Amino acid sequence: ILRKHENKTVAWMHAYVYAKFH
């Protein structure tokens, strides 16, 4: 149902992980 919200959260997590690992 909250596909947009979930996608946004996933994008934020990817950005966080990317910044943390890089």
mmCIF file of N, CA and C in Angstrom:
data_model
loop_
_atom_site.group_PDB
_atom_site.id
_atom_site.type_symbol
_atom_site.label_atom_id
_atom_site.label_comp_id
_atom_site.label_asym_id
_atom_site.label_seq_id
_atom_site.Cartn_x
_atom_site.Cartn_y
_atom_site.Cartn_z
ATOM 1 N N ILE A 1 0.848 -1.195 0.000
ATOM 2 C CA ILE A 1 0.000 0.000 0.000
ATOM 3 C C ILE A 1 0.891 1.255 0.000
ATOM 4 N N LEU A 2 1.850 1.278 0.931
ATOM 5 C CA LEU A 2 2.751 2.437 1.013
ATOM 6 C C LEU A 2 4.016 2.139 0.219
ATOM 7 N N ARG A 3 3.821 1.927 -1.067
ATOM 8 C CA ARG A 3 4.968 1.574 -1.903
ATOM 9 C C ARG A 3 5.922 2.763 -2.039
ATOM 10 N N LYS A 4 5.345 3.941 -2.237
ATOM 11 C CA LYS A 4 6.180 5.139 -2.378
ATOM 12 C C LYS A 4 6.994 5.376 -1.113
ATOM 13 N N HIS A 5 6.326 5.290 0.023
ATOM 14 C CA HIS A 5 7.010 5.535 1.297
ATOM 15 C C HIS A 5 8.114 4.501 1.504
ATOM 16 N N GLU A 6 7.796 3.258 1.199
ATOM 17 C CA GLU A 6 8.776 2.185 1.369
ATOM 18 C C GLU A 6 9.967 2.423 0.453
ATOM 19 N N ASN A 7 9.685 2.808 -0.792
ATOM 20 C CA ASN A 7 10.752 3.057 -1.752
ATOM 21 C C ASN A 7 11.626 4.197 -1.270
ATOM 22 N N LYS A 8 11.008 5.235 -0.724
ATOM 23 C CA LYS A 8 11.761 6.385 -0.227
ATOM 24 C C LYS A 8 12.643 5.966 0.949
ATOM 25 N N THR A 9 12.100 5.134 1.818
ATOM 26 C CA THR A 9 12.863 4.663 2.974
ATOM 27 C C THR A 9 14.048 3.830 2.506
ATOM 28 N N VAL A 10 13.818 2.965 1.527
ATOM 29 C CA VAL A 10 14.894 2.122 0.999
ATOM 30 C C VAL A 10 15.979 3.001 0.398
ATOM 31 N N ALA A 11 15.582 4.033 -0.333
ATOM 32 C CA ALA A 11 16.551 4.937 -0.947
ATOM 33 C C ALA A 11 17.371 5.633 0.134
ATOM 34 N N TRP A 12 16.705 6.036 1.215
ATOM 35 C CA TRP A 12 17.415 6.703 2.314
ATOM 36 C C TRP A 12 18.411 5.746 2.954
ATOM 37 N N MET A 13 17.986 4.501 3.140
ATOM 38 C CA MET A 13 18.863 3.505 3.754
ATOM 39 C C MET A 13 20.069 3.242 2.853
ATOM 40 N N HIS A 14 19.841 3.161 1.545
ATOM 41 C CA HIS A 14 20.940 2.938 0.612
ATOM 42 C C HIS A 14 21.933 4.090 0.691
ATOM 43 N N ALA A 15 21.407 5.306 0.767
ATOM 44 C CA ALA A 15 22.278 6.483 0.864
ATOM 45 C C ALA A 15 23.076 6.436 2.158
ATOM 46 N N TYR A 16 22.424 6.029 3.242
ATOM 47 C CA TYR A 16 23.093 5.948 4.545
ATOM 48 C C TYR A 16 24.191 4.895 4.515
ATOM 49 N N VAL A 17 23.852 3.727 3.989
ATOM 50 C CA VAL A 17 24.824 2.635 3.916
ATOM 51 C C VAL A 17 25.982 3.035 3.007
ATOM 52 N N TYR A 18 25.671 3.670 1.885
ATOM 53 C CA TYR A 18 26.716 4.086 0.949
ATOM 54 C C TYR A 18 27.663 5.065 1.622
ATOM 55 N N ALA A 19 27.104 6.034 2.332
ATOM 56 C CA ALA A 19 27.927 7.035 3.013
ATOM 57 C C ALA A 19 28.756 6.375 4.116
ATOM 58 N N LYS A 20 28.190 5.403 4.779
ATOM 59 C CA LYS A 20 28.874 4.752 5.890
ATOM 60 C C LYS A 20 30.017 3.865 5.390
ATOM 61 N N PHE A 21 29.764 3.136 4.309
ATOM 62 C CA PHE A 21 30.767 2.226 3.789
ATOM 63 C C PHE A 21 31.788 2.923 2.907
ATOM 64 N N HIS A 22 31.404 4.093 2.384
ATOM 65 C CA HIS A 22 32.322 4.832 1.515
ATOM 66 C C HIS A 22 32.731 6.123 2.199
#
